[in-house]
């Protein structure tokens, strides 16, 4: 049995603080803390109603460590954490994630070799659960999320970057 319905009401209150950190020329970071409250309400979901809300917190840490300027060698480490939250009837478990990337520029910055690993511990996806009256469902997509990329880029010496110019927004009524 399937039924299309709209949620009668949804709202989100969000507070975000960003702290940029720089130590010399070797470390740059942005720390972002977000606290939010989501609310979902429906008057008719298969004959039932719900009004759910929950506070949650997210923390993003973006870090760049520069080991050398010539040749340029840098390590990016990004971390993410979110407390359990809700989306509609779904309960999301806590989730966290760690990504890292090493980049080296050489040949007068014309060549770049980069190695990136995303979701190193395969923990970036939440476990999804729905438990509402007689409805019980669990979705586990917390596997095979890690990816590894190795890239090489070369910018030819006679290559000249072009500016895109301005975008014509007159058709949009601006």
mmCIF file with all atom_site columns, C-alpha atoms in Angstrom:
data_model
loop_
_atom_site.group_PDB
_atom_site.id
_atom_site.type_symbol
_atom_site.label_atom_id
_atom_site.label_alt_id
_atom_site.label_comp_id
_atom_site.label_asym_id
_atom_site.label_entity_id
_atom_site.label_seq_id
_atom_site.pdbx_PDB_ins_code
_atom_site.Cartn_x
_atom_site.Cartn_y
_atom_site.Cartn_z
_atom_site.occupancy
_atom_site.B_iso_or_equiv
_atom_site.pdbx_formal_charge
_atom_site.auth_seq_id
_atom_site.auth_comp_id
_atom_site.auth_asym_id
_atom_site.auth_atom_id
_atom_site.pdbx_PDB_model_num
ATOM 1   C CA . UNK A 1 1   ? 0.000  0.000  0.000   1.00 0.00 ? 1   UNK A CA 1
ATOM 2   C CA . UNK A 1 2   ? 1.380  3.377  -0.956  1.00 0.00 ? 2   UNK A CA 1
ATOM 3   C CA . UNK A 1 3   ? 0.088  6.823  -0.178  1.00 0.00 ? 3   UNK A CA 1
ATOM 4   C CA . UNK A 1 4   ? 1.376  10.190 -1.270  1.00 0.00 ? 4   UNK A CA 1
ATOM 5   C CA . UNK A 1 5   ? 1.084  12.904 1.331   1.00 0.00 ? 5   UNK A CA 1
ATOM 6   C CA . UNK A 1 6   ? 2.627  16.186 2.233   1.00 0.00 ? 6   UNK A CA 1
ATOM 7   C CA . UNK A 1 7   ? 3.948  17.108 5.617   1.00 0.00 ? 7   UNK A CA 1
ATOM 8   C CA . UNK A 1 8   ? 1.648  19.817 6.974   1.00 0.00 ? 8   UNK A CA 1
ATOM 9   C CA . UNK A 1 9   ? 4.416  21.763 8.640   1.00 0.00 ? 9   UNK A CA 1
ATOM 10  C CA . UNK A 1 10  ? 8.183  21.724 8.801   1.00 0.00 ? 10  UNK A CA 1
ATOM 11  C CA . UNK A 1 11  ? 10.588 24.170 10.409  1.00 0.00 ? 11  UNK A CA 1
ATOM 12  C CA . UNK A 1 12  ? 14.255 24.429 11.221  1.00 0.00 ? 12  UNK A CA 1
ATOM 13  C CA . UNK A 1 13  ? 15.948 26.731 13.708  1.00 0.00 ? 13  UNK A CA 1
ATOM 14  C CA . UNK A 1 14  ? 19.694 26.875 13.203  1.00 0.00 ? 14  UNK A CA 1
ATOM 15  C CA . UNK A 1 15  ? 22.578 28.547 15.029  1.00 0.00 ? 15  UNK A CA 1
ATOM 16  C CA . UNK A 1 16  ? 26.044 28.417 13.458  1.00 0.00 ? 16  UNK A CA 1
ATOM 17  C CA . UNK A 1 17  ? 29.440 29.599 14.692  1.00 0.00 ? 17  UNK A CA 1
ATOM 18  C CA . UNK A 1 18  ? 32.551 29.602 12.510  1.00 0.00 ? 18  UNK A CA 1
ATOM 19  C CA . UNK A 1 19  ? 36.056 29.979 13.909  1.00 0.00 ? 19  UNK A CA 1
ATOM 20  C CA . UNK A 1 20  ? 38.919 30.448 11.440  1.00 0.00 ? 20  UNK A CA 1
ATOM 21  C CA . UNK A 1 21  ? 42.326 29.432 12.820  1.00 0.00 ? 21  UNK A CA 1
ATOM 22  C CA . UNK A 1 22  ? 45.726 30.190 11.335  1.00 0.00 ? 22  UNK A CA 1
ATOM 23  C CA . UNK A 1 23  ? 49.120 29.379 12.832  1.00 0.00 ? 23  UNK A CA 1
ATOM 24  C CA . UNK A 1 24  ? 51.962 30.853 10.839  1.00 0.00 ? 24  UNK A CA 1
ATOM 25  C CA . UNK A 1 25  ? 52.074 29.807 7.211   1.00 0.00 ? 25  UNK A CA 1
ATOM 26  C CA . UNK A 1 26  ? 51.871 26.091 7.946   1.00 0.00 ? 26  UNK A CA 1
ATOM 27  C CA . UNK A 1 27  ? 48.349 25.637 9.428   1.00 0.00 ? 27  UNK A CA 1
ATOM 28  C CA . UNK A 1 28  ? 44.956 26.961 8.356   1.00 0.00 ? 28  UNK A CA 1
ATOM 29  C CA . UNK A 1 29  ? 41.612 25.711 9.588   1.00 0.00 ? 29  UNK A CA 1
ATOM 30  C CA . UNK A 1 30  ? 37.915 26.464 9.844   1.00 0.00 ? 30  UNK A CA 1
ATOM 31  C CA . UNK A 1 31  ? 35.922 25.068 12.741  1.00 0.00 ? 31  UNK A CA 1
ATOM 32  C CA . UNK A 1 32  ? 32.161 25.204 12.208  1.00 0.00 ? 32  UNK A CA 1
ATOM 33  C CA . UNK A 1 33  ? 29.684 24.320 14.980  1.00 0.00 ? 33  UNK A CA 1
ATOM 34  C CA . UNK A 1 34  ? 25.977 24.168 14.133  1.00 0.00 ? 34  UNK A CA 1
ATOM 35  C CA . UNK A 1 35  ? 23.135 23.525 16.586  1.00 0.00 ? 35  UNK A CA 1
ATOM 36  C CA . UNK A 1 36  ? 19.682 23.101 15.111  1.00 0.00 ? 36  UNK A CA 1
ATOM 37  C CA . UNK A 1 37  ? 16.151 22.016 15.885  1.00 0.00 ? 37  UNK A CA 1
ATOM 38  C CA . UNK A 1 38  ? 14.055 20.382 13.166  1.00 0.00 ? 38  UNK A CA 1
ATOM 39  C CA . UNK A 1 39  ? 10.299 19.916 13.442  1.00 0.00 ? 39  UNK A CA 1
ATOM 40  C CA . UNK A 1 40  ? 7.959  17.832 11.259  1.00 0.00 ? 40  UNK A CA 1
ATOM 41  C CA . UNK A 1 41  ? 4.184  17.699 11.604  1.00 0.00 ? 41  UNK A CA 1
ATOM 42  C CA . UNK A 1 42  ? 1.453  15.840 9.706   1.00 0.00 ? 42  UNK A CA 1
ATOM 43  C CA . UNK A 1 43  ? -2.236 15.526 10.509  1.00 0.00 ? 43  UNK A CA 1
ATOM 44  C CA . UNK A 1 44  ? -2.852 12.406 8.387   1.00 0.00 ? 44  UNK A CA 1
ATOM 45  C CA . UNK A 1 45  ? -0.299 9.669  7.897   1.00 0.00 ? 45  UNK A CA 1
ATOM 46  C CA . UNK A 1 46  ? -2.298 6.499  7.238   1.00 0.00 ? 46  UNK A CA 1
ATOM 47  C CA . UNK A 1 47  ? -4.885 7.680  9.744   1.00 0.00 ? 47  UNK A CA 1
ATOM 48  C CA . UNK A 1 48  ? -2.321 8.743  12.336  1.00 0.00 ? 48  UNK A CA 1
ATOM 49  C CA . UNK A 1 49  ? -0.808 12.116 13.076  1.00 0.00 ? 49  UNK A CA 1
ATOM 50  C CA . UNK A 1 50  ? 2.648  13.091 14.249  1.00 0.00 ? 50  UNK A CA 1
ATOM 51  C CA . UNK A 1 51  ? 4.449  16.149 15.539  1.00 0.00 ? 51  UNK A CA 1
ATOM 52  C CA . UNK A 1 52  ? 8.160  15.425 15.962  1.00 0.00 ? 52  UNK A CA 1
ATOM 53  C CA . UNK A 1 53  ? 11.056 17.708 16.798  1.00 0.00 ? 53  UNK A CA 1
ATOM 54  C CA . UNK A 1 54  ? 14.646 17.227 17.902  1.00 0.00 ? 54  UNK A CA 1
ATOM 55  C CA . UNK A 1 55  ? 17.754 19.271 18.659  1.00 0.00 ? 55  UNK A CA 1
ATOM 56  C CA . UNK A 1 56  ? 20.980 18.141 16.989  1.00 0.00 ? 56  UNK A CA 1
ATOM 57  C CA . UNK A 1 57  ? 24.562 19.352 16.668  1.00 0.00 ? 57  UNK A CA 1
ATOM 58  C CA . UNK A 1 58  ? 27.047 19.221 13.801  1.00 0.00 ? 58  UNK A CA 1
ATOM 59  C CA . UNK A 1 59  ? 30.773 19.901 13.930  1.00 0.00 ? 59  UNK A CA 1
ATOM 60  C CA . UNK A 1 60  ? 32.924 20.394 10.814  1.00 0.00 ? 60  UNK A CA 1
ATOM 61  C CA . UNK A 1 61  ? 36.697 20.714 11.072  1.00 0.00 ? 61  UNK A CA 1
ATOM 62  C CA . UNK A 1 62  ? 38.635 21.635 7.917   1.00 0.00 ? 62  UNK A CA 1
ATOM 63  C CA . UNK A 1 63  ? 42.409 21.628 8.376   1.00 0.00 ? 63  UNK A CA 1
ATOM 64  C CA . UNK A 1 64  ? 45.280 22.324 5.974   1.00 0.00 ? 64  UNK A CA 1
ATOM 65  C CA . UNK A 1 65  ? 48.876 21.616 6.945   1.00 0.00 ? 65  UNK A CA 1
ATOM 66  C CA . UNK A 1 66  ? 51.452 23.100 4.568   1.00 0.00 ? 66  UNK A CA 1
ATOM 67  C CA . UNK A 1 67  ? 54.774 21.275 4.871   1.00 0.00 ? 67  UNK A CA 1
ATOM 68  C CA . UNK A 1 68  ? 56.668 23.029 2.097   1.00 0.00 ? 68  UNK A CA 1
ATOM 69  C CA . UNK A 1 69  ? 56.160 25.995 -0.244  1.00 0.00 ? 69  UNK A CA 1
ATOM 70  C CA . UNK A 1 70  ? 58.661 25.042 -2.989  1.00 0.00 ? 70  UNK A CA 1
ATOM 71  C CA . UNK A 1 71  ? 57.663 22.497 -3.982  1.00 0.00 ? 71  UNK A CA 1
ATOM 72  C CA . UNK A 1 72  ? 54.250 23.026 -2.403  1.00 0.00 ? 72  UNK A CA 1
ATOM 73  C CA . UNK A 1 73  ? 53.287 20.008 -0.292  1.00 0.00 ? 73  UNK A CA 1
ATOM 74  C CA . UNK A 1 74  ? 50.085 20.153 1.762   1.00 0.00 ? 74  UNK A CA 1
ATOM 75  C CA . UNK A 1 75  ? 47.852 17.794 3.718   1.00 0.00 ? 75  UNK A CA 1
ATOM 76  C CA . UNK A 1 76  ? 44.111 18.434 4.050   1.00 0.00 ? 76  UNK A CA 1
ATOM 77  C CA . UNK A 1 77  ? 42.271 16.693 6.892   1.00 0.00 ? 77  UNK A CA 1
ATOM 78  C CA . UNK A 1 78  ? 38.519 17.187 7.207   1.00 0.00 ? 78  UNK A CA 1
ATOM 79  C CA . UNK A 1 79  ? 36.371 15.793 10.004  1.00 0.00 ? 79  UNK A CA 1
ATOM 80  C CA . UNK A 1 80  ? 32.598 15.798 10.494  1.00 0.00 ? 80  UNK A CA 1
ATOM 81  C CA . UNK A 1 81  ? 30.387 14.741 13.416  1.00 0.00 ? 81  UNK A CA 1
ATOM 82  C CA . UNK A 1 82  ? 26.611 14.916 13.850  1.00 0.00 ? 82  UNK A CA 1
ATOM 83  C CA . UNK A 1 83  ? 24.533 13.836 16.842  1.00 0.00 ? 83  UNK A CA 1
ATOM 84  C CA . UNK A 1 84  ? 21.389 11.740 16.259  1.00 0.00 ? 84  UNK A CA 1
ATOM 85  C CA . UNK A 1 85  ? 18.647 13.647 14.462  1.00 0.00 ? 85  UNK A CA 1
ATOM 86  C CA . UNK A 1 86  ? 15.302 13.169 12.697  1.00 0.00 ? 86  UNK A CA 1
ATOM 87  C CA . UNK A 1 87  ? 13.921 13.723 9.215   1.00 0.00 ? 87  UNK A CA 1
ATOM 88  C CA . UNK A 1 88  ? 10.150 13.279 9.148   1.00 0.00 ? 88  UNK A CA 1
ATOM 89  C CA . UNK A 1 89  ? 9.442  9.884  10.707  1.00 0.00 ? 89  UNK A CA 1
ATOM 90  C CA . UNK A 1 90  ? 13.035 8.712  10.249  1.00 0.00 ? 90  UNK A CA 1
ATOM 91  C CA . UNK A 1 91  ? 15.524 8.585  13.124  1.00 0.00 ? 91  UNK A CA 1
ATOM 92  C CA . UNK A 1 92  ? 19.123 9.115  12.000  1.00 0.00 ? 92  UNK A CA 1
ATOM 93  C CA . UNK A 1 93  ? 21.911 7.662  14.146  1.00 0.00 ? 93  UNK A CA 1
ATOM 94  C CA . UNK A 1 94  ? 24.975 9.729  14.960  1.00 0.00 ? 94  UNK A CA 1
ATOM 95  C CA . UNK A 1 95  ? 27.474 9.919  12.154  1.00 0.00 ? 95  UNK A CA 1
ATOM 96  C CA . UNK A 1 96  ? 31.056 10.968 11.746  1.00 0.00 ? 96  UNK A CA 1
ATOM 97  C CA . UNK A 1 97  ? 33.486 11.122 8.902   1.00 0.00 ? 97  UNK A CA 1
ATOM 98  C CA . UNK A 1 98  ? 37.191 11.666 8.273   1.00 0.00 ? 98  UNK A CA 1
ATOM 99  C CA . UNK A 1 99  ? 38.702 12.610 4.883   1.00 0.00 ? 99  UNK A CA 1
ATOM 100 C CA . UNK A 1 100 ? 42.352 13.264 4.047   1.00 0.00 ? 100 UNK A CA 1
ATOM 101 C CA . UNK A 1 101 ? 44.234 14.428 0.999   1.00 0.00 ? 101 UNK A CA 1
ATOM 102 C CA . UNK A 1 102 ? 47.881 14.990 0.173   1.00 0.00 ? 102 UNK A CA 1
ATOM 103 C CA . UNK A 1 103 ? 48.805 17.384 -2.644  1.00 0.00 ? 103 UNK A CA 1
ATOM 104 C CA . UNK A 1 104 ? 52.177 18.188 -4.193  1.00 0.00 ? 104 UNK A CA 1
ATOM 105 C CA . UNK A 1 105 ? 52.791 20.913 -6.798  1.00 0.00 ? 105 UNK A CA 1
ATOM 106 C CA . UNK A 1 106 ? 56.039 20.921 -8.753  1.00 0.00 ? 106 UNK A CA 1
ATOM 107 C CA . UNK A 1 107 ? 57.577 21.989 -12.079 1.00 0.00 ? 107 UNK A CA 1
ATOM 108 C CA . UNK A 1 108 ? 56.975 25.667 -11.240 1.00 0.00 ? 108 UNK A CA 1
ATOM 109 C CA . UNK A 1 109 ? 53.427 24.805 -10.072 1.00 0.00 ? 109 UNK A CA 1
ATOM 110 C CA . UNK A 1 110 ? 52.471 23.468 -13.514 1.00 0.00 ? 110 UNK A CA 1
ATOM 111 C CA . UNK A 1 111 ? 52.117 19.880 -12.264 1.00 0.00 ? 111 UNK A CA 1
ATOM 112 C CA . UNK A 1 112 ? 49.995 18.653 -9.369  1.00 0.00 ? 112 UNK A CA 1
ATOM 113 C CA . UNK A 1 113 ? 49.799 15.157 -7.919  1.00 0.00 ? 113 UNK A CA 1
ATOM 114 C CA . UNK A 1 114 ? 47.012 14.583 -5.400  1.00 0.00 ? 114 UNK A CA 1
ATOM 115 C CA . UNK A 1 115 ? 45.972 11.572 -3.345  1.00 0.00 ? 115 UNK A CA 1
ATOM 116 C CA . UNK A 1 116 ? 42.604 11.797 -1.568  1.00 0.00 ? 116 UNK A CA 1
ATOM 117 C CA . UNK A 1 117 ? 40.805 9.326  0.672   1.00 0.00 ? 117 UNK A CA 1
ATOM 118 C CA . UNK A 1 118 ? 37.200 10.025 1.631   1.00 0.00 ? 118 UNK A CA 1
ATOM 119 C CA . UNK A 1 119 ? 35.282 8.501  4.539   1.00 0.00 ? 119 UNK A CA 1
ATOM 120 C CA . UNK A 1 120 ? 38.367 6.658  5.779   1.00 0.00 ? 120 UNK A CA 1
ATOM 121 C CA . UNK A 1 121 ? 36.503 4.692  8.480   1.00 0.00 ? 121 UNK A CA 1
ATOM 122 C CA . UNK A 1 122 ? 33.266 4.231  6.463   1.00 0.00 ? 122 UNK A CA 1
ATOM 123 C CA . UNK A 1 123 ? 31.267 5.961  9.169   1.00 0.00 ? 123 UNK A CA 1
ATOM 124 C CA . UNK A 1 124 ? 29.873 8.909  7.200   1.00 0.00 ? 124 UNK A CA 1
ATOM 125 C CA . UNK A 1 125 ? 26.369 7.511  6.659   1.00 0.00 ? 125 UNK A CA 1
ATOM 126 C CA . UNK A 1 126 ? 23.802 7.146  9.446   1.00 0.00 ? 126 UNK A CA 1
ATOM 127 C CA . UNK A 1 127 ? 21.703 4.121  10.296  1.00 0.00 ? 127 UNK A CA 1
ATOM 128 C CA . UNK A 1 128 ? 18.090 5.044  9.448   1.00 0.00 ? 128 UNK A CA 1
ATOM 129 C CA . UNK A 1 129 ? 15.221 3.740  11.566  1.00 0.00 ? 129 UNK A CA 1
ATOM 130 C CA . UNK A 1 130 ? 11.509 4.348  11.484  1.00 0.00 ? 130 UNK A CA 1
ATOM 131 C CA . UNK A 1 131 ? 9.335  3.158  14.358  1.00 0.00 ? 131 UNK A CA 1
ATOM 132 C CA . UNK A 1 132 ? 5.856  4.630  14.287  1.00 0.00 ? 132 UNK A CA 1
ATOM 133 C CA . UNK A 1 133 ? 2.756  2.733  15.416  1.00 0.00 ? 133 UNK A CA 1
ATOM 134 C CA . UNK A 1 134 ? 2.901  -0.471 13.325  1.00 0.00 ? 134 UNK A CA 1
ATOM 135 C CA . UNK A 1 135 ? 5.525  0.832  10.883  1.00 0.00 ? 135 UNK A CA 1
ATOM 136 C CA . UNK A 1 136 ? 9.008  -0.619 11.470  1.00 0.00 ? 136 UNK A CA 1
ATOM 137 C CA . UNK A 1 137 ? 11.831 -0.087 9.008   1.00 0.00 ? 137 UNK A CA 1
ATOM 138 C CA . UNK A 1 138 ? 15.622 -0.032 9.231   1.00 0.00 ? 138 UNK A CA 1
ATOM 139 C CA . UNK A 1 139 ? 17.915 1.027  6.407   1.00 0.00 ? 139 UNK A CA 1
ATOM 140 C CA . UNK A 1 140 ? 21.627 0.409  6.748   1.00 0.00 ? 140 UNK A CA 1
ATOM 141 C CA . UNK A 1 141 ? 23.758 2.065  4.050   1.00 0.00 ? 141 UNK A CA 1
ATOM 142 C CA . UNK A 1 142 ? 26.870 2.400  6.206   1.00 0.00 ? 142 UNK A CA 1
ATOM 143 C CA . UNK A 1 143 ? 29.189 0.367  4.011   1.00 0.00 ? 143 UNK A CA 1
ATOM 144 C CA . UNK A 1 144 ? 31.342 0.771  0.898   1.00 0.00 ? 144 UNK A CA 1
ATOM 145 C CA . UNK A 1 145 ? 31.505 4.547  1.192   1.00 0.00 ? 145 UNK A CA 1
ATOM 146 C CA . UNK A 1 146 ? 35.278 4.888  1.253   1.00 0.00 ? 146 UNK A CA 1
ATOM 147 C CA . UNK A 1 147 ? 36.890 6.126  -1.936  1.00 0.00 ? 147 UNK A CA 1
ATOM 148 C CA . UNK A 1 148 ? 40.488 6.698  -2.954  1.00 0.00 ? 148 UNK A CA 1
ATOM 149 C CA . UNK A 1 149 ? 41.476 9.083  -5.740  1.00 0.00 ? 149 UNK A CA 1
ATOM 150 C CA . UNK A 1 150 ? 44.879 9.624  -7.290  1.00 0.00 ? 150 UNK A CA 1
ATOM 151 C CA . UNK A 1 151 ? 45.141 12.435 -9.814  1.00 0.00 ? 151 UNK A CA 1
ATOM 152 C CA . UNK A 1 152 ? 47.762 14.142 -11.912 1.00 0.00 ? 152 UNK A CA 1
ATOM 153 C CA . UNK A 1 153 ? 47.148 17.565 -13.453 1.00 0.00 ? 153 UNK A CA 1
ATOM 154 C CA . UNK A 1 154 ? 49.451 19.480 -15.731 1.00 0.00 ? 154 UNK A CA 1
ATOM 155 C CA . UNK A 1 155 ? 48.915 23.089 -16.796 1.00 0.00 ? 155 UNK A CA 1
ATOM 156 C CA . UNK A 1 156 ? 50.718 23.753 -20.078 1.00 0.00 ? 156 UNK A CA 1
ATOM 157 C CA . UNK A 1 157 ? 53.004 26.760 -20.072 1.00 0.00 ? 157 UNK A CA 1
ATOM 158 C CA . UNK A 1 158 ? 51.176 28.682 -22.794 1.00 0.00 ? 158 UNK A CA 1
ATOM 159 C CA . UNK A 1 159 ? 47.777 28.093 -21.191 1.00 0.00 ? 159 UNK A CA 1
ATOM 160 C CA . UNK A 1 160 ? 46.022 31.295 -20.146 1.00 0.00 ? 160 UNK A CA 1
ATOM 161 C CA . UNK A 1 161 ? 43.037 31.171 -17.853 1.00 0.00 ? 161 UNK A CA 1
ATOM 162 C CA . UNK A 1 162 ? 40.062 33.134 -19.131 1.00 0.00 ? 162 UNK A CA 1
ATOM 163 C CA . UNK A 1 163 ? 37.697 35.087 -16.959 1.00 0.00 ? 163 UNK A CA 1
ATOM 164 C CA . UNK A 1 164 ? 34.108 33.978 -17.325 1.00 0.00 ? 164 UNK A CA 1
ATOM 165 C CA . UNK A 1 165 ? 32.843 37.549 -17.363 1.00 0.00 ? 165 UNK A CA 1
ATOM 166 C CA . UNK A 1 166 ? 29.557 38.660 -15.923 1.00 0.00 ? 166 UNK A CA 1
ATOM 167 C CA . UNK A 1 167 ? 26.363 36.657 -16.188 1.00 0.00 ? 167 UNK A CA 1
ATOM 168 C CA . UNK A 1 168 ? 23.392 38.232 -17.971 1.00 0.00 ? 168 UNK A CA 1
ATOM 169 C CA . UNK A 1 169 ? 20.616 38.207 -15.350 1.00 0.00 ? 169 UNK A CA 1
ATOM 170 C CA . UNK A 1 170 ? 18.242 40.591 -17.169 1.00 0.00 ? 170 UNK A CA 1
ATOM 171 C CA . UNK A 1 171 ? 15.898 37.727 -18.077 1.00 0.00 ? 171 UNK A CA 1
ATOM 172 C CA . UNK A 1 172 ? 15.520 36.967 -14.367 1.00 0.00 ? 172 UNK A CA 1
ATOM 173 C CA . UNK A 1 173 ? 14.047 40.382 -13.586 1.00 0.00 ? 173 UNK A CA 1
ATOM 174 C CA . UNK A 1 174 ? 17.017 41.726 -11.636 1.00 0.00 ? 174 UNK A CA 1
#
